[in-house]
mmCIF file of C-alpha atoms in Angstrom:
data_model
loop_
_atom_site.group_PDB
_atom_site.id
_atom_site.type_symbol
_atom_site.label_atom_id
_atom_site.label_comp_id
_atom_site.label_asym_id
_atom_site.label_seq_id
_atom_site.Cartn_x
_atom_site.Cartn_y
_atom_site.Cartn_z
ATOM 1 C CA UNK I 179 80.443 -148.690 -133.768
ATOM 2 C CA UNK I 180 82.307 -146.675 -131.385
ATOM 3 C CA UNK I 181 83.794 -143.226 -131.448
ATOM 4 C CA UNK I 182 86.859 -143.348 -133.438
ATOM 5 C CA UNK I 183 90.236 -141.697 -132.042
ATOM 6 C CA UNK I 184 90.314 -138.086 -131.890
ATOM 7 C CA UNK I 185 92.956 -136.381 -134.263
ATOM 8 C CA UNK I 186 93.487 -132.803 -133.199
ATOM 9 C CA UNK I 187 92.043 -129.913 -130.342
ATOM 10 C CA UNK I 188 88.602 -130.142 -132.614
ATOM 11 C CA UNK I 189 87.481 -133.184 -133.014
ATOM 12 C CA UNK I 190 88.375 -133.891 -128.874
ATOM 13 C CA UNK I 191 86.378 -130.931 -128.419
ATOM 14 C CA UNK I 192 83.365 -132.582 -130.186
ATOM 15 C CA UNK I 193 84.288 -135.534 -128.490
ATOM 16 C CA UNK I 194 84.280 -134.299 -124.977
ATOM 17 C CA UNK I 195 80.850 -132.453 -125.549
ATOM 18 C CA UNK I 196 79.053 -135.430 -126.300
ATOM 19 C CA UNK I 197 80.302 -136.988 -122.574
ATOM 20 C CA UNK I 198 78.643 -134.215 -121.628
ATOM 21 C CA UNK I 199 81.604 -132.338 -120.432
ATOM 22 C CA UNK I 200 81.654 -128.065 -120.428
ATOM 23 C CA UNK I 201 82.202 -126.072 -123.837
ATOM 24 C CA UNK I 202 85.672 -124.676 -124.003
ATOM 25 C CA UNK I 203 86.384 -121.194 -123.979
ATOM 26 C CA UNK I 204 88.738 -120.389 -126.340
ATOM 27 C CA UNK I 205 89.094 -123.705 -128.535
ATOM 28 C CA UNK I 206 91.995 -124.016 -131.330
ATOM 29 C CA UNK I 207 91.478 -124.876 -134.626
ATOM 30 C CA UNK I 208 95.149 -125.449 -135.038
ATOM 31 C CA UNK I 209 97.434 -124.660 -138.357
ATOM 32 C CA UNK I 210 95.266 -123.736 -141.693
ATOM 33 C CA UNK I 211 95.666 -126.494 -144.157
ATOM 34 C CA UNK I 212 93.134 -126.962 -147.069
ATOM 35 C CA UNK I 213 89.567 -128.024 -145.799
ATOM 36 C CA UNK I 214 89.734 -131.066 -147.726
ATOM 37 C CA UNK I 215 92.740 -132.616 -146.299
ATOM 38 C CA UNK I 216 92.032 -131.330 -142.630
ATOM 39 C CA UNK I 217 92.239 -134.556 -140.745
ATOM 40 C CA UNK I 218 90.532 -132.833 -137.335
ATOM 41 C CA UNK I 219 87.746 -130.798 -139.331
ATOM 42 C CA UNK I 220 86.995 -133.455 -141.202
ATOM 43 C CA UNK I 221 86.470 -136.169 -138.614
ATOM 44 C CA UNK I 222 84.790 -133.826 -136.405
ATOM 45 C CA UNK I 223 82.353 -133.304 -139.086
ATOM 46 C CA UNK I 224 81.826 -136.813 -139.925
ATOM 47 C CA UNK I 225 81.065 -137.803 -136.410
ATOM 48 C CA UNK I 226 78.957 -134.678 -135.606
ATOM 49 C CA UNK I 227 76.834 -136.407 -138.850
ATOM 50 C CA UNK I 228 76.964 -139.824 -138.103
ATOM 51 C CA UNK I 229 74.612 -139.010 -134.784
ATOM 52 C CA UNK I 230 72.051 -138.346 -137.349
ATOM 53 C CA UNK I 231 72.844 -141.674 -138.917
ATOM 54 C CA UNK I 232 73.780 -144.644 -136.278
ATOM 55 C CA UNK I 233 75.018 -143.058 -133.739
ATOM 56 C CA UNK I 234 77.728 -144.725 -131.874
ATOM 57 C CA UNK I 235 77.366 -147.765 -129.104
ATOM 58 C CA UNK I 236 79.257 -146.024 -126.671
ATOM 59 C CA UNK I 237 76.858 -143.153 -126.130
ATOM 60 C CA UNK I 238 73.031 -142.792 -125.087
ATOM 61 C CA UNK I 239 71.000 -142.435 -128.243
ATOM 62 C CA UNK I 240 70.321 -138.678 -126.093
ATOM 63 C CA UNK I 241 73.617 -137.767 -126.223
ATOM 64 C CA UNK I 242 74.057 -135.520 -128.723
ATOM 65 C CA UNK I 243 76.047 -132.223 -127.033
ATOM 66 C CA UNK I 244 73.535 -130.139 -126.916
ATOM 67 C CA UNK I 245 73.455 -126.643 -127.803
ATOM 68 C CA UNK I 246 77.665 -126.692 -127.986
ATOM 69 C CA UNK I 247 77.921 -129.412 -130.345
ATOM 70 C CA UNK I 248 74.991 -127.591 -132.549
ATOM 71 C CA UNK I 249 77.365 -124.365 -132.488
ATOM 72 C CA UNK I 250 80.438 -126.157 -132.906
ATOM 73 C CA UNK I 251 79.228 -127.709 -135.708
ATOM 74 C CA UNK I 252 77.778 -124.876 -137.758
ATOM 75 C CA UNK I 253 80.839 -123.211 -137.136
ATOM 76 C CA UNK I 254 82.698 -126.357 -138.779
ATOM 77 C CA UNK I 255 80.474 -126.382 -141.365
ATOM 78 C CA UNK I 256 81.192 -122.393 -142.144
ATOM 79 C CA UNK I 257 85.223 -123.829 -142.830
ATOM 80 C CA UNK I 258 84.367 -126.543 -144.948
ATOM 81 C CA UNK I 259 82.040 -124.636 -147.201
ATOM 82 C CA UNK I 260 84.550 -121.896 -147.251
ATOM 83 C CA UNK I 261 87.529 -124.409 -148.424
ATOM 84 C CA UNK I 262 84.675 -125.877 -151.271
ATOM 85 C CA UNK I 263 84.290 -122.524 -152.683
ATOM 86 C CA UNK I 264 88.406 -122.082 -152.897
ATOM 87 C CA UNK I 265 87.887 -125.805 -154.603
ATOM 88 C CA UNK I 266 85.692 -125.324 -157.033
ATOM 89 C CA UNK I 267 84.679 -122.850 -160.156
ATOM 90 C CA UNK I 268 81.149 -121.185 -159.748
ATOM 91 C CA UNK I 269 79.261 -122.559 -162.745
ATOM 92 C CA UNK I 270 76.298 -120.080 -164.400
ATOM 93 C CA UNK I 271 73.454 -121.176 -166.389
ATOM 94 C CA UNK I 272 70.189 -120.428 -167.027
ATOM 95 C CA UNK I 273 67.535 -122.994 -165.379
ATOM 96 C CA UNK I 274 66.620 -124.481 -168.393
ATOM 97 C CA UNK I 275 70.105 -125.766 -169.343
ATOM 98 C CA UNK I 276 70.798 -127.785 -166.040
ATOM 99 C CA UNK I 277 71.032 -130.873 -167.552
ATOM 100 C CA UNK I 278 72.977 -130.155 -170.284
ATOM 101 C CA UNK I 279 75.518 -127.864 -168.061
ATOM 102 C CA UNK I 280 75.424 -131.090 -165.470
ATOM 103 C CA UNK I 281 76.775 -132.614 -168.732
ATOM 104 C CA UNK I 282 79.529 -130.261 -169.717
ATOM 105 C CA UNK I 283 80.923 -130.445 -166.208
ATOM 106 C CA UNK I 284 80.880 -134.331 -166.080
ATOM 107 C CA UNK I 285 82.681 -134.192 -169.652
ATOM 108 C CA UNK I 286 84.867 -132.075 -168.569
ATOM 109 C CA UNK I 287 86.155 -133.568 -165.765
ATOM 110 C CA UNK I 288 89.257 -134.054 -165.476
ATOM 111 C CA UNK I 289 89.931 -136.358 -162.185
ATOM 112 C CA UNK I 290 92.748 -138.698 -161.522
ATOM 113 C CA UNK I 291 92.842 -142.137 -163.466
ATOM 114 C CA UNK I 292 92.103 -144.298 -160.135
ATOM 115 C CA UNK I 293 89.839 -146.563 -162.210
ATOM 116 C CA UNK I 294 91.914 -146.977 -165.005
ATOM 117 C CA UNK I 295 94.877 -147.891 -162.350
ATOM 118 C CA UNK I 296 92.568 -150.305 -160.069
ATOM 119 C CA UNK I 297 90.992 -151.943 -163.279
ATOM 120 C CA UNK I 298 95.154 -152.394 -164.912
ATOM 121 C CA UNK I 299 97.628 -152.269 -162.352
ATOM 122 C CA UNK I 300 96.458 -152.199 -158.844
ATOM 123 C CA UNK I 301 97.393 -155.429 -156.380
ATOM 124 C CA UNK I 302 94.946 -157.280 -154.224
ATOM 125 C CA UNK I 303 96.267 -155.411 -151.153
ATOM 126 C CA UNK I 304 95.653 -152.133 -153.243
ATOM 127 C CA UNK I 305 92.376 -152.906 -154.313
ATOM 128 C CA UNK I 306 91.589 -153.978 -150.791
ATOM 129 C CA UNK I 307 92.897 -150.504 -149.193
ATOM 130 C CA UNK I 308 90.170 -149.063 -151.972
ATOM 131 C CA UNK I 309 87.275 -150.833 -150.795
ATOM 132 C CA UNK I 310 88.492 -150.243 -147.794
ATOM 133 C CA UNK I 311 88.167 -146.340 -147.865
ATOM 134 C CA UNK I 312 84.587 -146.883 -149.795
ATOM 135 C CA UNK I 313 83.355 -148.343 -147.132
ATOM 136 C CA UNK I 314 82.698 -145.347 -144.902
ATOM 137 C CA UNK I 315 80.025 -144.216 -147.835
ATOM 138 C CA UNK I 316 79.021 -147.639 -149.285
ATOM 139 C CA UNK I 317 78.081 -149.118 -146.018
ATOM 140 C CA UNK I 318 75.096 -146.677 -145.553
ATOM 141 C CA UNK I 319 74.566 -146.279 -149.405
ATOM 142 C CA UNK I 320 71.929 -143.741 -150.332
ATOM 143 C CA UNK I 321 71.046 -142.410 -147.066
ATOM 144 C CA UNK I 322 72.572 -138.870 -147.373
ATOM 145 C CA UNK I 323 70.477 -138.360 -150.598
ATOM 146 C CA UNK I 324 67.475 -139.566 -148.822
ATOM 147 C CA UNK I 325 67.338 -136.972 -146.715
ATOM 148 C CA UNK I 326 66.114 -134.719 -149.734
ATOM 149 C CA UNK I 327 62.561 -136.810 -150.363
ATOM 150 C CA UNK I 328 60.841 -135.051 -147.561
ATOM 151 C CA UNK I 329 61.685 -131.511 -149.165
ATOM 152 C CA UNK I 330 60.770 -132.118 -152.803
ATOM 153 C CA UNK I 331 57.431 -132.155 -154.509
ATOM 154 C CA UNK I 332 55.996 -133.363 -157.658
ATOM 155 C CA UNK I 333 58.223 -134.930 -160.383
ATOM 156 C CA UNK I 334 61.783 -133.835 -159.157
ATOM 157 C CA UNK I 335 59.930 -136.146 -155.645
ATOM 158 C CA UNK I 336 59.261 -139.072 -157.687
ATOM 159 C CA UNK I 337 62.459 -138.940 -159.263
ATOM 160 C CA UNK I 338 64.616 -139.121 -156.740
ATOM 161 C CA UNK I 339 62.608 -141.591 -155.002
ATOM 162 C CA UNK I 340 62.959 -144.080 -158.206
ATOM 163 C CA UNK I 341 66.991 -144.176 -157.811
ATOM 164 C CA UNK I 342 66.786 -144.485 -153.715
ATOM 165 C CA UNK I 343 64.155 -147.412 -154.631
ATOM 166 C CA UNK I 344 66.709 -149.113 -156.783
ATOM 167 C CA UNK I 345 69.580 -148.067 -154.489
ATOM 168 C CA UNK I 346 67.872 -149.810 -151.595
ATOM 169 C CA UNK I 347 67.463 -152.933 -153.488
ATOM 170 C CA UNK I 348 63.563 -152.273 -154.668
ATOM 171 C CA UNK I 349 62.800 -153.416 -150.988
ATOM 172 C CA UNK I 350 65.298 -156.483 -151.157
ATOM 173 C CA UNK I 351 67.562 -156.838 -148.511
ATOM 174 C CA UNK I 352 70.028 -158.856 -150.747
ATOM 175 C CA UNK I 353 69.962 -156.684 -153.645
ATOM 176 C CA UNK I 354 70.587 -153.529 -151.217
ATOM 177 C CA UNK I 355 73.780 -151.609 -152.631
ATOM 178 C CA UNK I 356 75.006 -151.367 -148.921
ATOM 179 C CA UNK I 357 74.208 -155.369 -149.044
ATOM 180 C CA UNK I 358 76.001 -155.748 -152.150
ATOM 181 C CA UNK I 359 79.202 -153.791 -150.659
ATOM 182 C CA UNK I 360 79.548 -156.021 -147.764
ATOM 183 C CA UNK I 361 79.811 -159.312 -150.016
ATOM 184 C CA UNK I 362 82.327 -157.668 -151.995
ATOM 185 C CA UNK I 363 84.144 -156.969 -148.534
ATOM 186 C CA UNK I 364 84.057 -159.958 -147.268
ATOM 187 C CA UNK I 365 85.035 -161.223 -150.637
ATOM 188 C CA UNK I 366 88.471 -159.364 -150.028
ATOM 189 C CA UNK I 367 88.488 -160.859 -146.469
ATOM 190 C CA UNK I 368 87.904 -157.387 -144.978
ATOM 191 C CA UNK I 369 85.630 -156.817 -142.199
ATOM 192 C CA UNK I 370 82.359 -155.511 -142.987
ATOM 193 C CA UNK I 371 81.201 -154.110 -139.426
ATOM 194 C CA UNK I 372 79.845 -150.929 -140.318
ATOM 195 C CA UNK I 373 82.187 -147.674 -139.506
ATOM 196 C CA UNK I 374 85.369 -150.358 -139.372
ATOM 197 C CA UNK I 375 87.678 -148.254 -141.448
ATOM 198 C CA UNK I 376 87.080 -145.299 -139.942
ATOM 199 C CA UNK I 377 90.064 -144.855 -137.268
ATOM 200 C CA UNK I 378 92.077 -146.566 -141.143
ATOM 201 C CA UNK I 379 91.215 -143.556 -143.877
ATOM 202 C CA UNK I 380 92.509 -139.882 -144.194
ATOM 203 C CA UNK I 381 90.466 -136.850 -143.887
ATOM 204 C CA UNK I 382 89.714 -136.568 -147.960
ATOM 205 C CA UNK I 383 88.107 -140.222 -147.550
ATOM 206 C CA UNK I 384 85.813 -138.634 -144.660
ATOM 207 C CA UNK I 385 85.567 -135.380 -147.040
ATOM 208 C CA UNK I 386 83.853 -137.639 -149.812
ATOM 209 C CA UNK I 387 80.691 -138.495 -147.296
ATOM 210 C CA UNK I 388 80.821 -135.424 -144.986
ATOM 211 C CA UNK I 389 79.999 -133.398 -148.668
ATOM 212 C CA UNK I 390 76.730 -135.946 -148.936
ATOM 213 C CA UNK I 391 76.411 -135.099 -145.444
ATOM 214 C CA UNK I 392 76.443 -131.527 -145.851
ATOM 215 C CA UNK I 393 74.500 -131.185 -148.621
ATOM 216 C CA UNK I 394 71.968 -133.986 -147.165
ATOM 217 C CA UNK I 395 71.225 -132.973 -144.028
ATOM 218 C CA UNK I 396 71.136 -129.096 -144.238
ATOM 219 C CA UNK I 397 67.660 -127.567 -146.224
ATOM 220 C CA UNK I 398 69.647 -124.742 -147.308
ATOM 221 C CA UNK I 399 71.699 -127.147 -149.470
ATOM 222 C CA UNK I 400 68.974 -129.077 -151.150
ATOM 223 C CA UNK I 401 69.673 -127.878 -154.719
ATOM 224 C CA UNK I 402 73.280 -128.852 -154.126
ATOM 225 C CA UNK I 403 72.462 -132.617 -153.181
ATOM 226 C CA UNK I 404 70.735 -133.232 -155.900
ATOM 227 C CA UNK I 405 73.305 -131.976 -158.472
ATOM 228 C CA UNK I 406 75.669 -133.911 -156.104
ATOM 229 C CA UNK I 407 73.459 -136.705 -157.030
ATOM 230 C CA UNK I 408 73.083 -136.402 -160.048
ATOM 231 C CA UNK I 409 76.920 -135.835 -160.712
ATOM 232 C CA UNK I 410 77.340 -139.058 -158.647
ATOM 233 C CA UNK I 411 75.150 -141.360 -160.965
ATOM 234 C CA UNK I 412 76.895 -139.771 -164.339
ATOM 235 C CA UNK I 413 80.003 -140.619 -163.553
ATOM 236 C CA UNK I 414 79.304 -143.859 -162.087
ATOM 237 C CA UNK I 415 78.779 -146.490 -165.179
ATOM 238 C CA UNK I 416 82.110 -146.716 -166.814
ATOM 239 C CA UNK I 417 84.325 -146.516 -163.061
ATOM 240 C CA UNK I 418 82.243 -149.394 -162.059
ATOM 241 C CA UNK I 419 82.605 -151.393 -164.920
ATOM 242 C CA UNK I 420 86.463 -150.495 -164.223
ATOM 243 C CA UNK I 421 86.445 -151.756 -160.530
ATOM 244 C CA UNK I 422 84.906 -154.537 -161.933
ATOM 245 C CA UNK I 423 87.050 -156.105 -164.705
ATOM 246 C CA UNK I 424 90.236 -154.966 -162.047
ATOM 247 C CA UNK I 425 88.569 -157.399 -159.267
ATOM 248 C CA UNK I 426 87.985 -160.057 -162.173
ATOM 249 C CA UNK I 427 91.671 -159.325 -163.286
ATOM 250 C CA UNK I 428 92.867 -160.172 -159.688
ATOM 251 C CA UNK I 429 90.641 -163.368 -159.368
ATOM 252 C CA UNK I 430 87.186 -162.019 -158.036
ATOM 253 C CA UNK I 431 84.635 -164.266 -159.180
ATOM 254 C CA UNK I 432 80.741 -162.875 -160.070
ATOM 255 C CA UNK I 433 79.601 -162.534 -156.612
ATOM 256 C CA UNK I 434 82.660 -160.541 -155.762
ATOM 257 C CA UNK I 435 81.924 -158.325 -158.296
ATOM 258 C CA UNK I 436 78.233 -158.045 -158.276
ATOM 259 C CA UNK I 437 78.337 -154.309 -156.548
ATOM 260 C CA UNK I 438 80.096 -153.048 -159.416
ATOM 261 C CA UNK I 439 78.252 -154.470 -162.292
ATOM 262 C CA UNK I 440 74.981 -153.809 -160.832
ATOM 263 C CA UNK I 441 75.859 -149.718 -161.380
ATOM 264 C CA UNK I 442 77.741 -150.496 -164.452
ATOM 265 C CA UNK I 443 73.695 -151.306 -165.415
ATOM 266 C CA UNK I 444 71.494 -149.334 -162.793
ATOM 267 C CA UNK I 445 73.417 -145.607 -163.140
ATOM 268 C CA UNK I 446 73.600 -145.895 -166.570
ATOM 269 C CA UNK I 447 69.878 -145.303 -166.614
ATOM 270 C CA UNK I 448 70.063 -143.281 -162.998
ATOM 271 C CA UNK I 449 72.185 -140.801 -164.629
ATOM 272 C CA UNK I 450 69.173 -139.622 -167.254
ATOM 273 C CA UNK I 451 66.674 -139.784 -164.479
ATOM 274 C CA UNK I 452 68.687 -137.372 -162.549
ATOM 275 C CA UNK I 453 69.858 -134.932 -164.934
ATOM 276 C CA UNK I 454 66.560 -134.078 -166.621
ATOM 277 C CA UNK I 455 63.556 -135.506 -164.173
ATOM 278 C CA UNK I 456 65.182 -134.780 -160.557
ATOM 279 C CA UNK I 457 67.778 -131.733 -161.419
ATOM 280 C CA UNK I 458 65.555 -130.496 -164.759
ATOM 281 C CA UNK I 459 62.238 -130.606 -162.820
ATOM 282 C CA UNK I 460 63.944 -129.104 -159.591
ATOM 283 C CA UNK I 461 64.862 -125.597 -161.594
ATOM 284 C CA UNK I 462 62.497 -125.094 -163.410
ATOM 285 C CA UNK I 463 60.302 -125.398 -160.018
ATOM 286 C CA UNK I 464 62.642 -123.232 -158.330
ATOM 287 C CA UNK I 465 64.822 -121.666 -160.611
ATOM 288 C CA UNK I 466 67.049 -119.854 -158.413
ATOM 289 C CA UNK I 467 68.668 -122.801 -157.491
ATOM 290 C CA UNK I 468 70.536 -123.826 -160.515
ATOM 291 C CA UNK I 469 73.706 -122.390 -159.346
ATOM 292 C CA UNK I 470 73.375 -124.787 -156.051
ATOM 293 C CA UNK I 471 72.452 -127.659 -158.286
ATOM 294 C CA UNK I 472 75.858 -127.267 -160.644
ATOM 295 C CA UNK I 473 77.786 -126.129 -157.136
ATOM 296 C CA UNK I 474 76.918 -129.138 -155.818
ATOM 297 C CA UNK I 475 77.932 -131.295 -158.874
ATOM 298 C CA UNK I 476 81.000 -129.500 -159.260
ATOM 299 C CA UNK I 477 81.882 -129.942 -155.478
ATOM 300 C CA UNK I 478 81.232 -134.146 -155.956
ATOM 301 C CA UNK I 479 83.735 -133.989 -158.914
ATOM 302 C CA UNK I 480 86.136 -132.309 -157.311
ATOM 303 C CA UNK I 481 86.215 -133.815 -154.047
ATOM 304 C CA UNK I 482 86.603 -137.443 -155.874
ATOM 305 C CA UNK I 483 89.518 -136.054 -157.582
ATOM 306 C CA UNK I 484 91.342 -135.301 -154.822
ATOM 307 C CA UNK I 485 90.449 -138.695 -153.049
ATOM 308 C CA UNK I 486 91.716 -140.112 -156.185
ATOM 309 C CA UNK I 487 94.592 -138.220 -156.173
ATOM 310 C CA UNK I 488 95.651 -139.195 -152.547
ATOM 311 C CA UNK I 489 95.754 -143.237 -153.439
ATOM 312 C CA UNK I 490 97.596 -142.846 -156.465
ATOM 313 C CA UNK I 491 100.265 -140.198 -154.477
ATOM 314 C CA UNK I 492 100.398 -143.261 -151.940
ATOM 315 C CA UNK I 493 100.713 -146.322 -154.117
ATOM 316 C CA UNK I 494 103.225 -144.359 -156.207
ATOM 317 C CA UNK I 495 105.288 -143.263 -153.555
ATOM 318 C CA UNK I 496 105.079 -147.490 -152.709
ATOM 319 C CA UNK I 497 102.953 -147.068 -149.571
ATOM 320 C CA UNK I 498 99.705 -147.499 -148.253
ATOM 321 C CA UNK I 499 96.875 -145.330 -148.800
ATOM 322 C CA UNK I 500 95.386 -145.637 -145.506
ATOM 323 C CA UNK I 501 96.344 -144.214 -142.485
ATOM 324 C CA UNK I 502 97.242 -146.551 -139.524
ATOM 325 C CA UNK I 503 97.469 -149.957 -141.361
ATOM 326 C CA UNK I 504 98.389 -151.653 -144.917
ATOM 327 C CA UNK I 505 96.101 -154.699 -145.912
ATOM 328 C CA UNK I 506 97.264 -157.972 -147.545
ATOM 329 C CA UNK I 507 94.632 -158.292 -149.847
ATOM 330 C CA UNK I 508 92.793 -161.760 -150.788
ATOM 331 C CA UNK I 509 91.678 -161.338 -153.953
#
């Protein structure tokens, strides 16, 4: 993978860093817009992450910007967490209702119907453009989460590393969920070269795994991946078995489908493992943290709504949802 086109004075900035180039002196964020749909914060952030992921082929595994790009991206970081706060409601609870407040805000969710429309209504070149954007996430399945194992302890530990251990295929490289996602790809004809669609999807695409990211990768924010987690895997059975029966619906046959029906089955019991035995155990370790556990569950839901929201504005409107092409679909 290479580094994708720049879209705005930020992410060029980033971009020039990492060639090793001189730190600007006055750099422009240009106009305010929300976080979540800022096309130049938001790619800036997700290549900033994806060093501590794959990197990119076109630069030396020890180029990384330095001290700038460190900066640069804390200060990023700052903007994003500042537009999740204007996104979502704090949520208050006493440690020992976690799990059950994890299930109040997953009940009361109130998302866009973008699994109801892909699993009814949606064409093979609109349930292509959806796999499409799930790609940037599904291609490296599980990794953002896995970057909490080394800071937990004790049950909440053991917990998390019993989903990552079915997520990663239970040491099977063919029943990997990244694995799975790339049959389903090339099911659809797409190409399944990791970080493909990148340059393709809009910033709230990007906004879905930079919140992983942020949440992942920062210590700070450990409470808030897991409940990110754990709002992930209980709100993950019934979609699936959506995406599913729309694939089937448009002619996908079992081993087209086999990513979705394996966490119609696996998250239905991931979701009880992460409520009560990696959120539950987590809070009542560290109790202060409930209010980043049920941040970051709230953030996951909310996020997904608006990348929900953005496909079915597109398709209504009659166009694609992705930026710089519109696929055919062969399905």
């Amino acid at each position: 993978m290479r580094l994708p086109a720049t879209r705005g004075p930020v992410s060029e900035e980033v971009v020039r860093l990492l060639r090793g180039a001189t730190p600007a002196e006055d750099l422009d964020h240009g106009p305010a817009q929300p976080a979540v749909h800022d096309e130049d914060l938001q790619l800036s952030l997700w290549i900033c992450y994806e060093l501590g992921y794959r990197g990119f082929d076109d630069l030396e595994p020890d180029q990384d910007g330095g001290l700038a790009l460190h900066a640069l991206r804390k200060d990023l970081e700052s903007r994003w967490l500042t537009g999740l706060t204007e996104l979502v409601e704090p949520v208050a609870t006493d440690p020992a209702g976690v799990p059950r407040a994890l299930a109040r805000l997953v009940a009361a969710d109130d998302g866009p119907p973008l699994a109801k429309f892909l699993q009814r209504k949606a064409s093979a070149a609109q349930f292509g453009e959806f796999v499409a954007h799930r790609s940037v996430y599904h291609l490296k399945e599980a990794d953002p989460h896995s970057w909490a194992i080394p800071r937990l302890s004790g049950r909440a530990k053991a917990a998390l590393v019993e989903i990552q251990a079915d997520e990663y295929g239970g040491g099977r490289v063919e029943r990997m969920h990244s694995e799975l996602f790339r049959t389903t790809m090339r099911s659809l004809g797409l190409d399944d070269t990791y970080g493909h669609f990148v340059d393709d999807v809009p910033a709230v695409t990007l906004a879905v795994s930079n919140l992983m990211s942020l949440f992942g990768m920062n210590r700070r924010w450990l409470g808030a991946a897991l409940g990110h987690l754990a709002a992930f895997e209980m709100t993950s059975s019934l979609p699936n078995r959506r995406y599913g029966n729309g694939l089937r619906r448009l002619g996908g046959d079992p081993v087209a489908t086999r990513f979705f029906d394996e966490h119609v089955e696996a998250d239905a019991v991931h979701e009880q493992i992460a409520a009560h035995d990696l959120c539950g155990s987590y809070v009542a370790e560290h109790p202060e943290a409930a209010g980043d556990v049920l941040f970051g569950a709230a953030c996951a839901l909310a996020v997904e709504a608006e990348f929900g929201a953005r496909l079915l504005e597109r398709w209504a409107a009659g166009s694609p949802s992705l930026r710089t092409r519109a696929l055919s679909g062969a399905a």
